[in-house]
Amino acid sequence: MKSRASRPEDLVDQPGGGGLPGRLGDELRAELIAFRRDLHMHPELGNQEFRTTAAIKDRLEKAGLKPRVLDVGTGLVCDVGEWDGVTPMLALRADIDALPIPDTKVDAPYRSTVPDRAHACGHDVHTTTVLGAGLVLAALDRQGLLPNAVRLVFQPAEEVLPGGAVDAIASGALEGVGRIIAVHCDPKVDAGKIGLRIGPITSACDRLEISLDGPGGHTARPHLTTDLVTAAARVAVDVPALLSRRVDARSGLVLTWGRLHTGHAPNVVPQHAELSGTVRCLDLDAWRDAPDMVHAAVDEVAGMHRAKTVINYVRGVPPVVNDAESIGLLDAAMTERRGSYAIEDTEQSLGGEDFSWYLERVPGAMARLGVRPPGDTRGLDLHRGNFDVDEEAITVGVELFTAAALLAGRS
């Protein structure tokens, strides 16, 4: 996406009185909306975000910055201001990938132009807010108003387990970083507001794939076979129930199946069955124990039916656990920009987020960014083809990030 570079004074409105600088100017606000719409029209799946990466890189370079593409070929990191090599930087993180689902919006002129691809999780908004914050902070830096360097992290493949955060970290995204913050679109919160929570805000999410095998045979003589249809049905029903009695109920560990396949004919006991699903968990300690518990439960149930098992337990992501000090920073930043009325408490969700991998290494927090048009009753949700946002959320996200960067640099 082509865009012209602006003068620093065009990017931000200067504050009156003692307020923080870094509020969006009208020109940049319009540019960011156009940038988000361009991304929305050209969604790319995880590890395929070449156009998206190029668009971000081009705009940052026009602002005089020096972005570096990650070693995997998509995604990038970029420092705003010169790091002194000692003072830990604040990092702002965005995810840039889309989902493999069709865009079903009817009236939006910026609906996806790519079949069966859509920004239905708001990553285009996340990307635009971090880009916008980077541009504003770069303008402030040129005016001598940025107290400490800030790192921008645009990571690929958030939707691909175990998440592109792993690749970003391997490429040095956290080197010199002392704290990292992010936002995630929330269609249950009005635009103009954010949701905050200390402690876990998402759940762990792993993928489970099971193969069951046996000799098969004629349905007239099931006693001479391994009845894989019954075995698969019992695994599907009994394993989740068994897990609920082997882990503290407060951990919220849930095994949910998304696929069960077996058999080809009504009078043939099949030789092979497959199940796949997800394991989600609210508690970090229970998540660490989950693979062993799931393996034992599957083997126990399948063994009663003489089915041989092959279990592929794919580690996904741990819960995002928000650090109290980082939540305090976001609270102070939002209060500065919009007032405390614009902050809501939010609940822990069962969704997974690879932002958690950063928090395994440095403290940080994720806020929920309100994107629901006030008064909207459509009930839009994430991962649906009709998902869309109130673009006022972009301004809120940019100003939240810039205020957090300025406050963190002064502390």
C-alpha positions as CSV (number, residue, x, y, z in Angstrom):
1,M,0.0,0.0,0.0
2,K,1.5,3.3,-1.1
3,S,1.5,6.3,1.2
4,R,3.4,9.5,1.4
5,A,5.5,10.5,4.4
6,S,4.2,13.3,6.5
7,R,5.9,16.0,8.5
8,P,6.1,15.3,12.3
9,E,3.7,18.1,13.0
10,D,1.1,16.7,10.7
11,L,1.0,13.3,12.5
12,V,0.1,14.4,16.0
13,D,-2.0,17.1,17.7
14,Q,0.0,19.0,20.3
15,P,-1.5,18.7,23.8
16,G,-2.9,21.6,25.7
17,G,-2.0,22.2,29.4
18,G,-0.1,19.3,31.0
19,G,-1.5,16.4,28.9
20,L,0.6,13.8,27.2
21,P,1.5,14.4,23.5
22,G,0.7,11.8,20.9
23,R,-2.9,12.3,20.0
24,L,-3.7,11.5,16.4
25,G,-3.9,14.3,13.8
26,D,-6.7,14.1,11.3
27,E,-4.3,13.3,8.4
28,L,-2.8,10.2,10.1
29,R,-6.2,9.1,11.4
30,A,-7.5,9.0,7.8
31,E,-4.4,7.3,6.6
32,L,-4.6,4.5,9.2
33,I,-8.2,3.8,8.4
34,A,-7.3,3.4,4.7
35,F,-4.3,1.2,5.7
36,R,-6.5,-1.1,7.8
37,R,-9.1,-1.3,4.9
38,D,-6.3,-2.2,2.5
39,L,-5.1,-5.0,4.8
40,H,-8.7,-6.2,5.2
41,M,-9.1,-6.4,1.4
42,H,-5.9,-8.5,1.1
43,P,-5.8,-11.0,3.9
44,E,-3.0,-13.5,4.1
45,L,-2.7,-16.7,6.1
46,G,0.0,-17.4,8.7
47,N,3.6,-17.5,7.3
48,Q,2.3,-16.2,4.0
49,E,1.9,-12.5,5.0
50,F,4.4,-11.2,2.3
51,R,2.2,-8.4,1.0
52,T,1.3,-7.3,4.6
53,T,4.9,-7.4,5.7
54,A,5.9,-5.3,2.7
55,A,3.2,-2.7,3.3
56,I,4.2,-2.3,7.0
57,K,7.9,-2.1,6.1
58,D,7.3,0.5,3.4
59,R,5.4,2.8,5.7
60,L,7.9,2.6,8.5
61,E,10.8,3.3,6.2
62,K,8.9,6.4,4.9
63,A,8.9,7.6,8.5
64,G,12.7,7.2,8.6
65,L,12.7,4.0,10.6
66,K,14.7,0.8,10.0
67,P,12.4,-2.2,10.2
68,R,13.9,-5.7,10.1
69,V,12.0,-8.6,8.6
70,L,12.0,-11.7,10.7
71,D,14.2,-14.7,9.8
72,V,11.1,-16.7,8.7
73,G,10.5,-14.2,5.9
74,T,7.3,-12.5,7.2
75,G,6.7,-10.3,10.1
76,L,9.1,-7.6,11.3
77,V,10.5,-5.7,14.3
78,C,11.4,-2.1,14.4
79,D,12.8,0.2,17.1
80,V,11.6,3.7,17.5
81,G,14.2,5.9,19.0
82,E,17.8,4.9,19.7
83,W,18.2,2.2,22.4
84,D,20.9,3.0,24.9
85,G,21.8,-0.6,25.3
86,V,20.9,-0.5,29.0
87,T,17.3,0.8,29.7
88,P,14.8,-2.0,29.0
89,M,12.5,-1.1,26.1
90,L,8.7,-1.3,26.1
91,A,7.5,-3.5,23.1
92,L,4.2,-3.1,21.3
93,R,3.0,-6.3,19.7
94,A,0.7,-6.9,16.7
95,D,-0.2,-10.1,14.9
96,I,-0.6,-9.8,11.1
97,D,-2.2,-13.0,9.8
98,A,-5.8,-13.7,8.7
99,L,-8.1,-16.7,8.9
100,P,-9.0,-19.4,6.2
101,I,-12.8,-18.5,6.1
102,P,-14.8,-16.5,3.6
103,D,-15.7,-12.9,4.2
104,T,-19.5,-12.8,4.2
105,K,-20.0,-9.0,4.7
106,V,-22.4,-7.6,2.1
107,D,-22.2,-3.9,2.2
108,A,-18.5,-3.2,3.2
109,P,-16.6,-1.8,0.2
110,Y,-13.4,-3.1,1.9
111,R,-14.5,-6.7,2.2
112,S,-11.9,-9.4,1.4
113,T,-10.9,-9.8,-2.3
114,V,-9.3,-13.2,-1.6
115,P,-11.6,-16.2,-1.7
116,D,-12.0,-18.0,1.6
117,R,-9.7,-15.6,3.4
118,A,-10.7,-13.0,5.9
119,H,-9.5,-10.8,8.7
120,A,-12.2,-12.1,11.0
121,C,-10.2,-11.8,14.2
122,G,-9.2,-8.2,14.0
123,H,-5.5,-8.7,13.3
124,D,-5.7,-5.9,10.7
125,V,-6.8,-3.6,13.5
126,H,-4.0,-4.8,15.8
127,T,-1.5,-4.2,13.0
128,T,-2.8,-0.8,12.2
129,T,-2.7,0.4,15.8
130,V,0.9,-0.7,16.4
131,L,1.9,0.9,13.0
132,G,0.1,4.1,14.0
133,A,1.7,4.2,17.4
134,G,5.1,3.7,15.8
135,L,4.5,6.6,13.4
136,V,3.4,8.9,16.2
137,L,6.2,7.9,18.5
138,A,8.7,8.4,15.6
139,A,7.3,12.0,15.2
140,L,7.6,12.6,18.9
141,D,11.2,11.2,18.9
142,R,12.2,13.7,16.2
143,Q,10.8,16.5,18.4
144,G,12.8,15.2,21.4
145,L,9.6,14.1,23.2
146,L,10.2,10.3,23.4
147,P,11.9,9.4,26.7
148,N,13.0,5.9,25.8
149,A,13.2,3.7,22.7
150,V,10.2,1.5,21.9
151,R,10.1,-1.7,19.9
152,L,7.4,-2.5,17.5
153,V,6.8,-6.3,17.0
154,F,4.7,-7.4,14.0
155,Q,4.5,-11.1,14.2
156,P,3.2,-13.6,11.7
157,A,1.1,-16.8,12.2
158,E,-0.7,-16.2,15.5
159,E,-3.4,-18.6,14.2
160,V,-0.9,-21.4,13.6
161,L,0.0,-23.5,16.6
162,P,2.3,-23.0,18.4
163,G,2.1,-19.5,17.1
164,G,4.4,-17.1,15.3
165,A,5.4,-15.5,18.6
166,V,7.9,-18.4,18.9
167,D,9.6,-17.4,15.6
168,A,9.6,-13.7,16.5
169,I,11.3,-14.5,19.8
170,A,13.8,-16.7,18.0
171,S,14.5,-13.7,15.7
172,G,15.4,-11.6,18.7
173,A,12.2,-9.7,19.1
174,L,12.6,-9.6,22.9
175,E,16.3,-8.7,23.0
176,G,16.5,-5.5,25.1
177,V,12.8,-5.6,26.0
178,G,11.7,-5.3,29.6
179,R,7.9,-5.3,29.1
180,I,5.5,-6.0,26.3
181,I,1.9,-5.0,25.7
182,A,-0.8,-5.7,23.2
183,V,-4.5,-5.4,22.5
184,H,-7.0,-7.8,21.1
185,C,-10.3,-6.8,19.4
186,D,-13.4,-7.5,21.5
187,P,-16.8,-7.2,19.8
188,K,-18.5,-7.4,23.2
189,V,-16.9,-4.0,24.3
190,D,-18.0,-0.7,22.8
191,A,-15.5,1.2,20.7
192,G,-13.9,3.9,22.8
193,K,-13.3,1.5,25.7
194,I,-10.9,-1.2,26.8
195,G,-11.2,-4.2,29.1
196,L,-8.5,-5.0,31.6
197,R,-7.8,-7.9,33.9
198,I,-4.9,-8.8,36.2
199,G,-3.9,-12.5,35.9
200,P,-5.0,-15.0,33.3
201,I,-7.1,-13.4,30.5
202,T,-7.0,-16.3,27.9
203,S,-6.7,-20.0,28.2
204,A,-4.2,-22.6,27.1
205,C,-5.1,-24.3,23.8
206,D,-3.6,-27.5,22.5
207,R,-4.5,-29.8,19.6
208,L,-5.2,-33.5,20.0
209,E,-5.2,-36.1,17.2
210,I,-5.9,-39.7,17.9
211,S,-5.8,-42.8,15.6
212,L,-7.4,-46.0,16.7
213,D,-6.6,-49.3,14.9
214,G,-7.8,-52.9,15.0
215,P,-8.2,-55.9,12.7
216,G,-11.8,-55.1,11.7
217,G,-14.2,-57.7,10.3
218,H,-17.9,-58.5,9.6
219,T,-20.6,-56.8,11.7
220,A,-22.2,-60.3,12.1
221,R,-19.2,-61.3,14.2
222,P,-18.1,-58.2,16.3
223,H,-16.8,-60.5,19.0
224,L,-14.0,-61.5,16.6
225,T,-13.0,-57.9,15.9
226,T,-11.9,-54.8,17.6
227,D,-15.1,-52.8,17.3
228,L,-13.5,-49.4,16.4
229,V,-16.9,-47.6,16.0
230,T,-17.7,-48.4,19.6
231,A,-14.2,-47.7,20.7
232,A,-14.1,-44.4,19.0
233,A,-17.5,-43.5,20.5
234,R,-16.4,-44.4,24.0
235,V,-13.2,-42.4,23.6
236,A,-15.2,-39.4,22.5
237,V,-17.6,-39.6,25.4
238,D,-15.5,-41.1,28.2
239,V,-12.2,-39.4,27.9
240,P,-13.6,-35.9,28.5
241,A,-15.6,-37.2,31.5
242,L,-12.6,-39.0,32.9
243,L,-10.4,-35.9,32.7
244,S,-13.0,-33.9,34.6
245,R,-12.5,-36.3,37.5
246,R,-8.7,-36.2,37.4
247,V,-8.0,-32.5,37.4
248,D,-9.2,-29.7,39.8
249,A,-12.5,-28.4,38.3
250,R,-11.2,-24.8,38.9
251,S,-8.5,-25.4,36.3
252,G,-11.2,-25.3,33.6
253,L,-9.6,-28.1,31.6
254,V,-11.9,-29.0,28.7
255,L,-11.4,-31.5,25.9
256,T,-13.8,-30.8,23.0
257,W,-13.9,-32.9,19.8
258,G,-14.2,-31.3,16.4
259,R,-13.8,-34.4,14.2
260,L,-14.6,-38.1,14.4
261,H,-14.2,-40.3,11.3
262,T,-14.4,-44.0,10.8
263,G,-15.9,-46.7,8.6
264,H,-17.1,-47.0,5.0
265,A,-19.9,-49.6,4.9
266,P,-22.8,-50.5,7.2
267,N,-21.8,-54.2,7.4
268,V,-18.0,-53.8,7.9
269,V,-16.3,-53.2,11.2
270,P,-13.6,-50.7,10.2
271,Q,-9.9,-51.1,10.9
272,H,-9.2,-47.4,11.5
273,A,-10.8,-44.5,13.3
274,E,-9.7,-40.9,13.9
275,L,-10.6,-38.2,16.4
276,S,-9.3,-34.7,16.7
277,G,-10.1,-31.8,18.9
278,T,-8.7,-29.2,21.3
279,V,-7.7,-29.2,24.9
280,R,-8.3,-25.9,26.6
281,C,-7.3,-25.0,30.1
282,L,-7.5,-21.9,32.3
283,D,-4.8,-22.8,34.7
284,L,-1.1,-22.8,33.8
285,D,-0.1,-25.7,36.2
286,A,-2.9,-28.0,34.9
287,W,-1.9,-27.1,31.3
288,R,1.6,-28.4,32.0
289,D,0.2,-31.7,33.3
290,A,-2.4,-32.1,30.5
291,P,-0.5,-34.2,28.0
292,D,0.3,-36.9,30.5
293,M,-3.3,-37.0,31.8
294,V,-4.8,-37.1,28.3
295,H,-2.5,-39.9,27.1
296,A,-3.3,-42.0,30.2
297,A,-7.1,-41.4,29.8
298,V,-7.1,-42.2,26.1
299,D,-5.1,-45.4,26.5
300,E,-7.2,-46.5,29.4
301,V,-10.5,-46.2,27.5
302,A,-9.3,-47.5,24.2
303,G,-7.6,-50.4,26.0
304,M,-10.9,-51.6,27.3
305,H,-12.0,-52.1,23.7
306,R,-8.7,-53.6,22.5
307,A,-8.0,-50.7,20.2
308,K,-4.4,-49.7,19.5
309,T,-3.8,-46.0,19.9
310,V,-1.5,-43.5,18.3
311,I,-1.8,-40.1,20.0
312,N,-0.5,-36.9,18.6
313,Y,-0.7,-34.2,21.3
314,V,0.4,-30.9,19.8
315,R,1.4,-28.2,22.3
316,G,-0.3,-25.0,21.5
317,V,-0.1,-22.0,23.7
318,P,-0.2,-21.4,27.5
319,P,-2.6,-18.9,29.0
320,V,-1.9,-15.2,28.7
321,V,-1.3,-14.1,32.3
322,N,-1.3,-10.3,32.7
323,D,1.3,-8.8,35.0
324,A,-0.2,-6.4,37.6
325,E,2.3,-3.6,36.9
326,S,1.7,-3.8,33.1
327,I,-2.1,-3.6,33.7
328,G,-1.4,-0.6,35.9
329,L,0.5,1.0,33.0
330,L,-2.4,0.4,30.6
331,D,-4.9,1.6,33.1
332,A,-2.9,4.8,33.6
333,A,-2.5,5.3,29.8
334,M,-6.2,4.9,29.1
335,T,-7.2,7.1,32.0
336,E,-4.9,9.8,30.6
337,R,-6.4,9.5,27.2
338,R,-10.1,8.9,27.8
339,G,-10.8,8.9,31.5
340,S,-11.4,6.0,33.9
341,Y,-14.9,5.6,32.6
342,A,-13.4,4.1,29.4
343,I,-12.0,1.1,31.3
344,E,-14.0,-2.1,32.0
345,D,-13.2,-5.2,33.9
346,T,-13.0,-8.2,31.6
347,E,-13.3,-12.0,32.1
348,Q,-11.0,-14.8,31.2
349,S,-11.9,-16.4,28.0
350,L,-11.3,-20.0,26.7
351,G,-9.7,-18.6,23.5
352,G,-6.0,-19.2,23.0
353,E,-3.4,-16.5,22.2
354,D,0.3,-16.9,21.4
355,F,1.1,-13.6,23.1
356,S,1.5,-15.9,26.1
357,W,4.9,-17.0,24.8
358,Y,6.3,-13.5,25.2
359,L,5.0,-13.4,28.8
360,E,6.9,-16.6,29.6
361,R,10.1,-14.4,29.2
362,V,9.1,-10.8,30.1
363,P,6.3,-9.2,32.0
364,G,3.5,-7.7,30.1
365,A,-0.3,-7.6,29.5
366,M,-3.0,-7.7,26.8
367,A,-6.0,-5.4,26.9
368,R,-9.3,-6.1,25.2
369,L,-9.9,-3.3,22.6
370,G,-13.6,-2.4,22.2
371,V,-14.7,-2.5,18.6
372,R,-18.5,-2.7,18.9
373,P,-20.3,0.3,17.5
374,P,-22.2,1.7,20.5
375,G,-25.8,0.6,20.3
376,D,-25.0,-2.2,17.8
377,T,-27.2,-5.3,18.5
378,R,-26.0,-7.6,15.7
379,G,-24.0,-9.8,18.1
380,L,-20.9,-10.0,15.9
381,D,-18.2,-12.3,17.1
382,L,-14.6,-13.3,16.3
383,H,-13.9,-16.0,13.7
384,R,-17.1,-15.3,11.8
385,G,-17.2,-14.2,8.2
386,N,-19.3,-11.1,8.9
387,F,-16.9,-9.8,11.6
388,D,-16.2,-6.0,11.4
389,V,-15.2,-3.2,13.7
390,D,-16.0,0.4,14.5
391,E,-12.8,2.1,13.2
392,E,-12.8,4.5,16.1
393,A,-11.0,1.6,17.8
394,I,-7.9,2.4,15.7
395,T,-7.6,5.9,17.3
396,V,-8.1,4.4,20.8
397,G,-5.5,1.7,20.2
398,V,-2.9,4.2,18.9
399,E,-3.4,6.7,21.7
400,L,-3.4,3.9,24.3
401,F,-0.1,2.6,23.0
402,T,1.6,6.0,22.7
403,A,0.5,7.1,26.2
404,A,1.8,3.8,27.6
405,A,5.1,4.3,25.9
406,L,5.5,7.8,27.2
407,L,4.5,6.9,30.7
408,A,6.7,3.8,30.8
409,G,9.7,5.9,29.6
410,R,9.2,8.4,32.4
411,S,9.0,5.8,35.2
